[in-house]
JSON list of C-alpha atoms in Angstrom, two decimals:
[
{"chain": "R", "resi": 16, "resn": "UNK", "atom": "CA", "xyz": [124.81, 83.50, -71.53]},
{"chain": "R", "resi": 17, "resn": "UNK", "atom": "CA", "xyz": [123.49, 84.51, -68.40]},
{"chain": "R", "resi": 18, "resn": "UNK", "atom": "CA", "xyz": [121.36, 87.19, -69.98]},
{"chain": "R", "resi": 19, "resn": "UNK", "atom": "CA", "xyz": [120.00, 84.27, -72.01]},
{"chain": "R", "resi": 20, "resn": "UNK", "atom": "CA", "xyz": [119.30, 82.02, -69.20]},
{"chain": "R", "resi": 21, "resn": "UNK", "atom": "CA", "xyz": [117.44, 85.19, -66.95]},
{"chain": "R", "resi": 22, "resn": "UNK", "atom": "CA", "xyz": [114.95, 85.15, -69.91]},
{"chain": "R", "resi": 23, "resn": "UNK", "atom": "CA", "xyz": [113.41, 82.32, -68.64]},
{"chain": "R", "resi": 24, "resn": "UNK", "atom": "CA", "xyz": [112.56, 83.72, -65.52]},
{"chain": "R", "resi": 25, "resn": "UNK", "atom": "CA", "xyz": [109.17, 85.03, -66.44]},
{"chain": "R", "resi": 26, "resn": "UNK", "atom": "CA", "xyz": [108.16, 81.63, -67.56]},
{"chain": "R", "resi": 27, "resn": "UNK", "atom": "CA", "xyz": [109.22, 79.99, -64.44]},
{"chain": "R", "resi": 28, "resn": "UNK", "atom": "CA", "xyz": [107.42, 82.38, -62.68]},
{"chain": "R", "resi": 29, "resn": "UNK", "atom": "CA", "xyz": [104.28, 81.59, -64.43]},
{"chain": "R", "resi": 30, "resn": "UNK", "atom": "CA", "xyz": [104.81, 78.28, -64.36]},
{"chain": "R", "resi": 31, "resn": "UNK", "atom": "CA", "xyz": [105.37, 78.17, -60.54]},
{"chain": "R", "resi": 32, "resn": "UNK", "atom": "CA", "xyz": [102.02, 80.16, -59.90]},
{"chain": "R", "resi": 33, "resn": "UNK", "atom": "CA", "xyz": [99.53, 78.33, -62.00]},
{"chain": "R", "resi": 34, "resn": "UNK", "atom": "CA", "xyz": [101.11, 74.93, -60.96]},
{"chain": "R", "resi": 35, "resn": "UNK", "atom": "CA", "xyz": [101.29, 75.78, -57.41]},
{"chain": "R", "resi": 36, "resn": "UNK", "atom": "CA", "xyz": [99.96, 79.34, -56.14]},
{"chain": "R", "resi": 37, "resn": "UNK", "atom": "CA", "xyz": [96.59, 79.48, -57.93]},
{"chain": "R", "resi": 38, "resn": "UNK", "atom": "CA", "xyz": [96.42, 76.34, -59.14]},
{"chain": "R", "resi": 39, "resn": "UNK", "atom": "CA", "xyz": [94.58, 77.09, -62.41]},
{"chain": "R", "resi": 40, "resn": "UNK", "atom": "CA", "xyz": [96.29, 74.38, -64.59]},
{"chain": "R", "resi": 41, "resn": "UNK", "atom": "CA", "xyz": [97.89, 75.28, -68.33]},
{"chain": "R", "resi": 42, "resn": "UNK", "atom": "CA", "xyz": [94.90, 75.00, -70.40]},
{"chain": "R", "resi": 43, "resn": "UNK", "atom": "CA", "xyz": [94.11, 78.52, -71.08]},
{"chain": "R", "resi": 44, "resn": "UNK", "atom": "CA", "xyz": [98.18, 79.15, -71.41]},
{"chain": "R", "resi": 45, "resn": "UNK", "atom": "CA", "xyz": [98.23, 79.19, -74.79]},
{"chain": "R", "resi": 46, "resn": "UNK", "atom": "CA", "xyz": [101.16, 76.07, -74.78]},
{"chain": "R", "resi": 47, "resn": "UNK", "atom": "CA", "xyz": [99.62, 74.45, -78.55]},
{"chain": "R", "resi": 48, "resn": "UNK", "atom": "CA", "xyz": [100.68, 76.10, -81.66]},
{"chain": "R", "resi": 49, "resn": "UNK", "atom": "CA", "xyz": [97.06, 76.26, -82.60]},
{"chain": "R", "resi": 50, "resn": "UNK", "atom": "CA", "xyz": [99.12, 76.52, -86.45]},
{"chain": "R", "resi": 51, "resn": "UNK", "atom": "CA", "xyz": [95.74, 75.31, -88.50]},
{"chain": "R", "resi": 52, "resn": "UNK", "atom": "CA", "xyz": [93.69, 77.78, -87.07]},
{"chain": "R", "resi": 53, "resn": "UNK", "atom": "CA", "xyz": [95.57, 80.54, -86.24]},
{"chain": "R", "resi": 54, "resn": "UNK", "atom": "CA", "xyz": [98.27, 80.12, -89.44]},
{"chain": "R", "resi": 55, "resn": "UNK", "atom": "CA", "xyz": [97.75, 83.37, -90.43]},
{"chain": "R", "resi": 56, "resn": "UNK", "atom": "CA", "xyz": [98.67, 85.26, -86.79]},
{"chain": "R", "resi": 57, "resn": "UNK", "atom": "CA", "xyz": [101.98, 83.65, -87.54]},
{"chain": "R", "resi": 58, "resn": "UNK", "atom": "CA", "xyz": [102.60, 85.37, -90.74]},
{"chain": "R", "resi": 59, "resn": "UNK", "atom": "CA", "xyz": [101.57, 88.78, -88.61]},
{"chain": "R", "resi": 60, "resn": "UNK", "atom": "CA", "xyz": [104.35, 87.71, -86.50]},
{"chain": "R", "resi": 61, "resn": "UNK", "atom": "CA", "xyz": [106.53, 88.09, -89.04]},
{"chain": "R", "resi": 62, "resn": "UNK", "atom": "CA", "xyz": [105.09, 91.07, -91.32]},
{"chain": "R", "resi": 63, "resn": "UNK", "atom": "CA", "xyz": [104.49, 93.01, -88.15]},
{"chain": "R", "resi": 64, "resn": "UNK", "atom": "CA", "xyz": [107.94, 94.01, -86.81]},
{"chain": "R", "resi": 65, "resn": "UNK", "atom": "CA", "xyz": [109.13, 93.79, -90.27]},
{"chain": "R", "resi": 66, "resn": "UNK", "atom": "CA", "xyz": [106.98, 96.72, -90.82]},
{"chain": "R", "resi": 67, "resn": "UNK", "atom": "CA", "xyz": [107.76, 98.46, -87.92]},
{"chain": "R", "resi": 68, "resn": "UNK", "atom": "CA", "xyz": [111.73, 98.25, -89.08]},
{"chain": "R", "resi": 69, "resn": "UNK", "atom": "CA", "xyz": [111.20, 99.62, -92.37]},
{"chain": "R", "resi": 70, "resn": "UNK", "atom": "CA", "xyz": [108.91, 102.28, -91.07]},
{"chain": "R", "resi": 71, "resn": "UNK", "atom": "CA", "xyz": [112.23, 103.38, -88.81]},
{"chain": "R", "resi": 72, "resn": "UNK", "atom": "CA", "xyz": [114.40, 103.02, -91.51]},
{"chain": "R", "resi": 73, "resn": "UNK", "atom": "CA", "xyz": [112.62, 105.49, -93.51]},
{"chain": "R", "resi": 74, "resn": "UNK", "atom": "CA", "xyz": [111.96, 107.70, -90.39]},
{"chain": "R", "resi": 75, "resn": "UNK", "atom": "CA", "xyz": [115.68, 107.82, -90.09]},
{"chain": "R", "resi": 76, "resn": "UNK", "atom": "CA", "xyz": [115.83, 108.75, -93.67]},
{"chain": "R", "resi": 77, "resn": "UNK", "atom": "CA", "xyz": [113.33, 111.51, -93.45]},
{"chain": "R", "resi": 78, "resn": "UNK", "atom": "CA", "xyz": [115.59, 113.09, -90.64]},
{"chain": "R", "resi": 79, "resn": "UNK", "atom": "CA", "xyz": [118.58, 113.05, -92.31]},
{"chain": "R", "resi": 80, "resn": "UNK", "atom": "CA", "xyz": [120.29, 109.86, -91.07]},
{"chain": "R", "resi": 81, "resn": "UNK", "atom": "CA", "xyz": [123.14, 108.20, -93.36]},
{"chain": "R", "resi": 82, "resn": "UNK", "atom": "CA", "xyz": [121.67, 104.80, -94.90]},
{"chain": "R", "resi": 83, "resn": "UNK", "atom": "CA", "xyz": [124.03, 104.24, -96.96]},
{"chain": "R", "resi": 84, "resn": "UNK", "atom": "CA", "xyz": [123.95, 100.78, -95.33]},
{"chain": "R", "resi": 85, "resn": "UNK", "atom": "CA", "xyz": [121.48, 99.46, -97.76]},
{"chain": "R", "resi": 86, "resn": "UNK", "atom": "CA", "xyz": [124.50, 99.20, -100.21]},
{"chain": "R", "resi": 87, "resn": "UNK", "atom": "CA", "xyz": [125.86, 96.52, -98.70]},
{"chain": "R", "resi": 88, "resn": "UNK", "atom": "CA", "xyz": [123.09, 94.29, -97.28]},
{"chain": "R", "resi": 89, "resn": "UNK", "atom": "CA", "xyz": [123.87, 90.62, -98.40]},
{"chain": "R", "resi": 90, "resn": "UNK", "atom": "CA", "xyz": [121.36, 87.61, -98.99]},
{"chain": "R", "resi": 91, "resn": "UNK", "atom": "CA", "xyz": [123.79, 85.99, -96.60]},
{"chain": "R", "resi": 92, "resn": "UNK", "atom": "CA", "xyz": [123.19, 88.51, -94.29]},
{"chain": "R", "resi": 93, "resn": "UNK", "atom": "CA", "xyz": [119.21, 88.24, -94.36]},
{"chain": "R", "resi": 94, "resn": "UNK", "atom": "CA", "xyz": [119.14, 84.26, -94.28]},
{"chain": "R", "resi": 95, "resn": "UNK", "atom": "CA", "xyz": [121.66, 84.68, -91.09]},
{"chain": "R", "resi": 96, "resn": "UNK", "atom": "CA", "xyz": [118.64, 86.81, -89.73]},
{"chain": "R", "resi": 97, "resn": "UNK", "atom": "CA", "xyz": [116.58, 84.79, -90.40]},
{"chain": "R", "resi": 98, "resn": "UNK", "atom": "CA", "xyz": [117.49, 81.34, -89.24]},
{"chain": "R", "resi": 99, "resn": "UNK", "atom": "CA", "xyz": [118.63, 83.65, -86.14]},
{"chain": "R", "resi": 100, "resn": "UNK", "atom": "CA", "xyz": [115.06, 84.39, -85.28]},
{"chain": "R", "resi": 101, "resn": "UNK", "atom": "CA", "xyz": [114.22, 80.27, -85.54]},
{"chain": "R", "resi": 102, "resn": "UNK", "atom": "CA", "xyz": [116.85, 79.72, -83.43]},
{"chain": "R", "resi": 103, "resn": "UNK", "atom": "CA", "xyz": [115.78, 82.60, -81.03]},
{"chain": "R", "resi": 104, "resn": "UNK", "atom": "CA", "xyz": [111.86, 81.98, -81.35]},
{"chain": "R", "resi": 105, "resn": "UNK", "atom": "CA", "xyz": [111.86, 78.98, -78.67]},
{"chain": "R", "resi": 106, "resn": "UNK", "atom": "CA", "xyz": [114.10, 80.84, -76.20]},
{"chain": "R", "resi": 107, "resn": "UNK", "atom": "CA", "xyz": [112.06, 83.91, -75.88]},
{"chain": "R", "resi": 108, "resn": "UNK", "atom": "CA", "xyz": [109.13, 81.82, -75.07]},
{"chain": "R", "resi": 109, "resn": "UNK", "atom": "CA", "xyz": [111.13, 82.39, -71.37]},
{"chain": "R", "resi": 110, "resn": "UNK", "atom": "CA", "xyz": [109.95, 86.04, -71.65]},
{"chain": "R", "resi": 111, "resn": "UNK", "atom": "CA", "xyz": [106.58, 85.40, -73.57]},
{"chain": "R", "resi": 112, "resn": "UNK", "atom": "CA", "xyz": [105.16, 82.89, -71.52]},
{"chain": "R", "resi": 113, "resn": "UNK", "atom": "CA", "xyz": [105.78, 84.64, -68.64]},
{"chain": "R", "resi": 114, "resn": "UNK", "atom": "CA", "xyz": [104.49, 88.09, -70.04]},
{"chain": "R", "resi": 115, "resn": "UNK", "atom": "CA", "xyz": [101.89, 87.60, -72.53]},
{"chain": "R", "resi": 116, "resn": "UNK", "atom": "CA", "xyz": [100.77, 83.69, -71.85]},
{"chain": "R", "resi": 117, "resn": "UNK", "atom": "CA", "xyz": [100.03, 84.72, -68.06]},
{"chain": "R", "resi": 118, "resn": "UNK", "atom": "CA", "xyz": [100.39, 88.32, -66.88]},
{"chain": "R", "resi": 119, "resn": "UNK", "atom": "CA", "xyz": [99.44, 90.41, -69.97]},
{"chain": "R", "resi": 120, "resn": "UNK", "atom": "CA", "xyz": [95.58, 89.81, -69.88]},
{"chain": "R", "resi": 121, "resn": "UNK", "atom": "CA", "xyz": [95.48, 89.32, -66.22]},
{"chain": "R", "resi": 122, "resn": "UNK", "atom": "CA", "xyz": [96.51, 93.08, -65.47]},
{"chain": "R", "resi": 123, "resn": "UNK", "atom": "CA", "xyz": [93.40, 94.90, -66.96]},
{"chain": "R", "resi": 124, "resn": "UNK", "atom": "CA", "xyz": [90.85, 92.12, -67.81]},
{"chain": "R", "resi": 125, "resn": "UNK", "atom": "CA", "xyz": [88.34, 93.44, -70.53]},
{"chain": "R", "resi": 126, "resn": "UNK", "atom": "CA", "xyz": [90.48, 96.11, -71.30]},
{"chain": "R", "resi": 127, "resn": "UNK", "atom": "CA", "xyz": [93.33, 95.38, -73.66]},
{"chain": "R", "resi": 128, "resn": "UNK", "atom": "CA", "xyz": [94.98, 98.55, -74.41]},
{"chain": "R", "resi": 129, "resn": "UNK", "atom": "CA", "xyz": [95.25, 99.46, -70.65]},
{"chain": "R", "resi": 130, "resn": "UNK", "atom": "CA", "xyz": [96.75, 95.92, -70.12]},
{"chain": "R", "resi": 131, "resn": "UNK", "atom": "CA", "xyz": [99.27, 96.37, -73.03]},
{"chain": "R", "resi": 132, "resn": "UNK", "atom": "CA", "xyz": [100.45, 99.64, -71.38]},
{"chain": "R", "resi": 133, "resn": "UNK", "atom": "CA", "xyz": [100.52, 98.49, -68.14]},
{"chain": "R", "resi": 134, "resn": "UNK", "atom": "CA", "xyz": [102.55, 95.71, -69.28]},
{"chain": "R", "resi": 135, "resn": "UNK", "atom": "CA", "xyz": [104.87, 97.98, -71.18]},
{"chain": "R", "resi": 136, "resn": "UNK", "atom": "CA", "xyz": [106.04, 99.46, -67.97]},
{"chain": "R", "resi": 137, "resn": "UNK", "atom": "CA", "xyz": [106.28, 96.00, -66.03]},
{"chain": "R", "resi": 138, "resn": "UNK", "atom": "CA", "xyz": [108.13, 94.62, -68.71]},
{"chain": "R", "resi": 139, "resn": "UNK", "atom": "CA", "xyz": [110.77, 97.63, -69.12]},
{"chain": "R", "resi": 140, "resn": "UNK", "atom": "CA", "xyz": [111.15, 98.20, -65.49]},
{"chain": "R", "resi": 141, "resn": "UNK", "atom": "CA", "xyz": [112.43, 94.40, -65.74]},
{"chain": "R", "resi": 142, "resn": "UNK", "atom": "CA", "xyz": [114.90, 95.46, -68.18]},
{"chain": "R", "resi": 143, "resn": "UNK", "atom": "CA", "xyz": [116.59, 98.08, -66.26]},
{"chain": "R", "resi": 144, "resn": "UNK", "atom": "CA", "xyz": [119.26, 95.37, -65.03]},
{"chain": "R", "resi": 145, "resn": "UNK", "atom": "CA", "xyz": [120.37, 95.09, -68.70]},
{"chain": "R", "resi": 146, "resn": "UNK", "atom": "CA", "xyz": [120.47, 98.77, -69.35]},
{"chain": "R", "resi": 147, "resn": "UNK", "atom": "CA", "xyz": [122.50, 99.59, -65.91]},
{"chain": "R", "resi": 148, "resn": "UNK", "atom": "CA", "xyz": [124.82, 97.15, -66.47]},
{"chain": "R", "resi": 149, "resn": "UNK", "atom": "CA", "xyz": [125.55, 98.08, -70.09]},
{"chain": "R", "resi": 150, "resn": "UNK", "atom": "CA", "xyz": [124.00, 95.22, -71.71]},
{"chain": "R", "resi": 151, "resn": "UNK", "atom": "CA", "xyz": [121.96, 97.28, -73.86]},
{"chain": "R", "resi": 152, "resn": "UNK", "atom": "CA", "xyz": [121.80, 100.97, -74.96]},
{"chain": "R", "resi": 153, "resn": "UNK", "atom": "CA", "xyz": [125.59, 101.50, -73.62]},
{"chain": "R", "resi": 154, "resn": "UNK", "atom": "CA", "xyz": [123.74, 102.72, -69.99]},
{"chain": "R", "resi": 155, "resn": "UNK", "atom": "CA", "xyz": [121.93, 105.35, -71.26]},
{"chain": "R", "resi": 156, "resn": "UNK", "atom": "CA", "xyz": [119.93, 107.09, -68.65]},
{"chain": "R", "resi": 157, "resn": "UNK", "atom": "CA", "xyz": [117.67, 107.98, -71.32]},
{"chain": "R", "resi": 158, "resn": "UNK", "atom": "CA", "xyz": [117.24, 104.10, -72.00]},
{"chain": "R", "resi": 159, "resn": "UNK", "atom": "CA", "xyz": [115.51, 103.98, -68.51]},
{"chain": "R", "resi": 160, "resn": "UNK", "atom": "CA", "xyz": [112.64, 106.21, -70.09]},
{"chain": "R", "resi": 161, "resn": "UNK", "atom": "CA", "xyz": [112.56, 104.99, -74.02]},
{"chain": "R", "resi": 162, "resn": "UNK", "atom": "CA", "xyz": [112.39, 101.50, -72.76]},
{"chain": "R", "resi": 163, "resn": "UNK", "atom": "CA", "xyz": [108.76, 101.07, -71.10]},
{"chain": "R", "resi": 164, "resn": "UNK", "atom": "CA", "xyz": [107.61, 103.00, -74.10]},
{"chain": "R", "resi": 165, "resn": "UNK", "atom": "CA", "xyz": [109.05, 100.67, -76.67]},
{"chain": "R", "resi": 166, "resn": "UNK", "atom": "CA", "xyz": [107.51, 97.90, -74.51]},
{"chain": "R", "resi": 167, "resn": "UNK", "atom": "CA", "xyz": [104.07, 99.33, -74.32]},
{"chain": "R", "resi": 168, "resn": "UNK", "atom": "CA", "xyz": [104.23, 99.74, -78.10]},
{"chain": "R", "resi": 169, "resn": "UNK", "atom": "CA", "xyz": [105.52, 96.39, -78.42]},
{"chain": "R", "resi": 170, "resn": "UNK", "atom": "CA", "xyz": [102.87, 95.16, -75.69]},
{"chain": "R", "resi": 171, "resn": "UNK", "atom": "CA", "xyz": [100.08, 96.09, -78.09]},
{"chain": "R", "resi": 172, "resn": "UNK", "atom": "CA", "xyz": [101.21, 93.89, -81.05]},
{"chain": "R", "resi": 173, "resn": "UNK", "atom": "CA", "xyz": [102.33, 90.60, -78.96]},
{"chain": "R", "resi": 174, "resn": "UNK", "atom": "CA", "xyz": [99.56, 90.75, -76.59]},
{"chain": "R", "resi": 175, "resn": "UNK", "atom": "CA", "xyz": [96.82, 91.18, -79.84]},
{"chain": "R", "resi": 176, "resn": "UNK", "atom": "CA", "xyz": [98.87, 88.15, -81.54]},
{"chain": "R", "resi": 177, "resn": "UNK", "atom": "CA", "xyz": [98.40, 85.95, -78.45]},
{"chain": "R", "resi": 178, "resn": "UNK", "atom": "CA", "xyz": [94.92, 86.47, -77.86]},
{"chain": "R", "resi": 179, "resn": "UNK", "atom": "CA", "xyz": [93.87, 86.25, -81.66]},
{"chain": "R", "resi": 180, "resn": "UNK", "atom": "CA", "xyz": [96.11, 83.19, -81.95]},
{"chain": "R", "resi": 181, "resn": "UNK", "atom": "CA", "xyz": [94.95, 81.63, -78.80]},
{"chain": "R", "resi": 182, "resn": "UNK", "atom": "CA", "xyz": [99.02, 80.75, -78.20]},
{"chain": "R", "resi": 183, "resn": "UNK", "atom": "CA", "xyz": [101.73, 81.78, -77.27]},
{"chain": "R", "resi": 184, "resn": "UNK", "atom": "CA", "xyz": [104.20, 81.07, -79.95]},
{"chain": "R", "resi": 185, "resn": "UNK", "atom": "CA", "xyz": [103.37, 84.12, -82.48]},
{"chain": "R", "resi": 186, "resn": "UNK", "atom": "CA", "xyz": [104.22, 86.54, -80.11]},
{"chain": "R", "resi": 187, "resn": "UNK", "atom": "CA", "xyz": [107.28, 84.68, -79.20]},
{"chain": "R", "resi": 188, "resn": "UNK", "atom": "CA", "xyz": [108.21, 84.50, -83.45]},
{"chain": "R", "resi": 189, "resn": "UNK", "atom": "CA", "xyz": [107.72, 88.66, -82.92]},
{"chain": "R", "resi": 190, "resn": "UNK", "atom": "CA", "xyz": [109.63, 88.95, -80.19]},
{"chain": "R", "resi": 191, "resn": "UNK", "atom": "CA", "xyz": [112.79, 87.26, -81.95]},
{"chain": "R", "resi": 192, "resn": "UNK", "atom": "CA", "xyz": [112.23, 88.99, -85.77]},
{"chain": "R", "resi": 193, "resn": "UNK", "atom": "CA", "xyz": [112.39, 91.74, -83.40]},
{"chain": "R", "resi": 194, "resn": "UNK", "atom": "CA", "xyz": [115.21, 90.86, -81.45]},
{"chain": "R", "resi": 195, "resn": "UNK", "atom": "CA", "xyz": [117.52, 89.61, -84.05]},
{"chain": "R", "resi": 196, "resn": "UNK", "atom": "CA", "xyz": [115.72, 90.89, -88.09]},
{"chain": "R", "resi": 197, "resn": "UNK", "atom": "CA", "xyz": [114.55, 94.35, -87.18]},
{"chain": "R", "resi": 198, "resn": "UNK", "atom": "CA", "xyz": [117.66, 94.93, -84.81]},
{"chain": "R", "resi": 199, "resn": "UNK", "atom": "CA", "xyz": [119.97, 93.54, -87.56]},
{"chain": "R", "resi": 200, "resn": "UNK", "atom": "CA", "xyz": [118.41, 95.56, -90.12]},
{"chain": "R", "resi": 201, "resn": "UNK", "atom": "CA", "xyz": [118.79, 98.92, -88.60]},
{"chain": "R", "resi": 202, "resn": "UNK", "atom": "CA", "xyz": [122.24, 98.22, -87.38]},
{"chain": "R", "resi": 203, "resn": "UNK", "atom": "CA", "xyz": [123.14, 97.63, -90.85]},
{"chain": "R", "resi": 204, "resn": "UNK", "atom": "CA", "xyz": [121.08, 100.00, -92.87]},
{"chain": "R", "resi": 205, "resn": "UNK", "atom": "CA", "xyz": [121.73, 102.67, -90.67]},
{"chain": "R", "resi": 206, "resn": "UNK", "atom": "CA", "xyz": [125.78, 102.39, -89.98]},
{"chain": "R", "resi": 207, "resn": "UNK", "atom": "CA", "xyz": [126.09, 105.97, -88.55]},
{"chain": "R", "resi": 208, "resn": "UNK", "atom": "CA", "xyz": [123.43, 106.33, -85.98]},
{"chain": "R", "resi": 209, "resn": "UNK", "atom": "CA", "xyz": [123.91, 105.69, -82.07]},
{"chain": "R", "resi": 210, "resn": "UNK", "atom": "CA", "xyz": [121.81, 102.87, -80.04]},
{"chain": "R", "resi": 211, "resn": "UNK", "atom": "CA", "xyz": [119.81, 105.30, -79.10]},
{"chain": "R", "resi": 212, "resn": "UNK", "atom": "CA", "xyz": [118.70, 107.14, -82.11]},
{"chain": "R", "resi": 213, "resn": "UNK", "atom": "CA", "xyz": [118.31, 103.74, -83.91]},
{"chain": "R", "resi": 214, "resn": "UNK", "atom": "CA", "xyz": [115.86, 102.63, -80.92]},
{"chain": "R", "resi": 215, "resn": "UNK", "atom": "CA", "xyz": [114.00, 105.97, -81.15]},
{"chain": "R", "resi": 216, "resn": "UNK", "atom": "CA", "xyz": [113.12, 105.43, -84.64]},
{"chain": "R", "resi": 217, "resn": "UNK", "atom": "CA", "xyz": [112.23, 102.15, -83.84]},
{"chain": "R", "resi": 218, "resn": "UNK", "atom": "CA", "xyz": [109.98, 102.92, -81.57]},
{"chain": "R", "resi": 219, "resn": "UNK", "atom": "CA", "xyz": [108.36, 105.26, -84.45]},
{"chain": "R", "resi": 220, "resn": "UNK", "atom": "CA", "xyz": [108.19, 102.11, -86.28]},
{"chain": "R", "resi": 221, "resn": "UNK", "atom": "CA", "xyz": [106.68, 100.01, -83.87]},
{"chain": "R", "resi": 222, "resn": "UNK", "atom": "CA", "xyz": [104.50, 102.49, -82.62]},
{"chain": "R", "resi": 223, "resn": "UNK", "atom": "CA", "xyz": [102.59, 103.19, -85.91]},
{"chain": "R", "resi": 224, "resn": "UNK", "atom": "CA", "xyz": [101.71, 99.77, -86.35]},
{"chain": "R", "resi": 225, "resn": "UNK", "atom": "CA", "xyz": [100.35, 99.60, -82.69]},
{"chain": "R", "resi": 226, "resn": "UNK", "atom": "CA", "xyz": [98.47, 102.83, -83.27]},
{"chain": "R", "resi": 227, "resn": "UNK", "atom": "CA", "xyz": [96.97, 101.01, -86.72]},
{"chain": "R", "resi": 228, "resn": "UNK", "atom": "CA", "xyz": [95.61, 97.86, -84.56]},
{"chain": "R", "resi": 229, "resn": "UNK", "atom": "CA", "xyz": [94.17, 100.34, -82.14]},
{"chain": "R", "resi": 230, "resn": "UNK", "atom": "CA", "xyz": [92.51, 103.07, -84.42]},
{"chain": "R", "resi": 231, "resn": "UNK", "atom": "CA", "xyz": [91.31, 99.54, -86.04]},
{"chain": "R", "resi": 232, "resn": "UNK", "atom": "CA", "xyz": [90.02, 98.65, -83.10]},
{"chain": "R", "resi": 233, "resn": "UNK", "atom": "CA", "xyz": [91.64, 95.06, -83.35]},
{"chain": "R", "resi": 234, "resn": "UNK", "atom": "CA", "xyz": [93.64, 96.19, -80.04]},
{"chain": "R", "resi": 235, "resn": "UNK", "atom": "CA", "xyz": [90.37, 98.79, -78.01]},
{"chain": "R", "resi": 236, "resn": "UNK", "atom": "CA", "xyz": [90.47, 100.05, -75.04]},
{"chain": "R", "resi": 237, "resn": "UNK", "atom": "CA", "xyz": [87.56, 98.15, -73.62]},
{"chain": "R", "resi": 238, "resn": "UNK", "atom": "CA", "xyz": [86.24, 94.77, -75.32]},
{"chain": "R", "resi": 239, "resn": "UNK", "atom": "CA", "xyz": [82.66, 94.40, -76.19]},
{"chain": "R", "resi": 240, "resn": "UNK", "atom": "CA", "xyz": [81.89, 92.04, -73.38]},
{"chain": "R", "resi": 241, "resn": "UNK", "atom": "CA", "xyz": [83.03, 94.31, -71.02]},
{"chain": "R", "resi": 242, "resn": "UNK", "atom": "CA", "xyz": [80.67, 96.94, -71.95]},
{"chain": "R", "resi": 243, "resn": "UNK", "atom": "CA", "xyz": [78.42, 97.94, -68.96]}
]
């Protein structure tokens, strides 16, 4: 519970700065769902992490990892995920606001890759209180490392969703199929393997399909109106 409540703390932050500190107002904050126009960045926000879970599942495979968890996946068990990213979608707009609605583009205007990186290791640093204390990866010091990677890698595809989408909900849909599908899946599907090997391969996922919206150039290192 307290874990839960700490993930609004971003938001607040954000909230506290542009109401207060800088005084810029919410209009460019990407509150509105902006669903007509930007319908199919939510779909993304689904297909995207979905992708990157399957692409560790079969990662683990090609390594040699027992998936003999695939057996026993149950519709029940995919609708639970399901309705469990819904649930988890407005609570992780703590994190998202905070993190892609105001910091995200702020860090490296004009450059988007740079700022997704930089991001990355912002955003894992702030995790470190979770790993330490056992929350996640069983205190792995390796966590401490794997972390800000995974979060760069994740930084790419939020932080692309959020400025094609013009809001802030998409990446906040991603963040929970992440949190709660994709975690879900390779828990279950892959029965045998540790935290830690399970996040490695899902950082294989999830970095492929950053590396396909950069090589794309949807996600460049420098946008075109930056160009000197």
């Amino acid at each position: 519970l307290l874990s839960m409540l700490a993930t609004f703390g971003p938001a607040i932050a954000a909230m506290v700065v542009l109401k207060w500190i800088t005084r810029e107002g919410f209009k460019d904050a990407g509150l509105r769902f902006n669903f007509r126009e930007g319908w199919a960045y939510y779909l993304w926000a689904l297909l995207a992490p979905l992708a990157g879970g399957a692409i560790a599942v079969l990662a683990a495979r090609a390594a040699g990892a027992d998936v003999s968890g695939l057996s026993a996946l149950s519709p029940v068990e995919i609708i639970s995920w399901f309705v469990g990213a819904l649930v988890w979608t407005p609570i992780l707009f703590g994190e998202e606001f905070g993190w892609r609605g105001y910091l995200q583009h702020r860090l490296a205007p004009g450059r988007p890759l740079l700022a997704a990186l930089l991001m990355g290791l912002i955003w894992g640093i702030w995790h470190y209180a979770q790993v330490l204390a056992g929350i996640v990866l069983s205190a792995n010091p390796l966590a401490l490392l794997v972390y800000p990677i995974f979060c760069a890698m994740s930084s790419v595809i939020l932080g692309w969703l959020r400025d094609k989408s013009k809001s802030v909900w998409p990446a906040c849909l991603t963040h929970a199929v992440g949190n709660v599908i994709v975690s879900g899946m390779t828990a279950k599907l892959l029965p045998n393997a540790s935290d830690m090997s399970a996040w490695v391969f899902t950082l294989i996922g999830y970095g492929l399909v950053a590396l396909v919206l950069v090589l794309s150039r949807r996600v460049p290192w420098r946008e075109a109106a930056a160009e000197d």
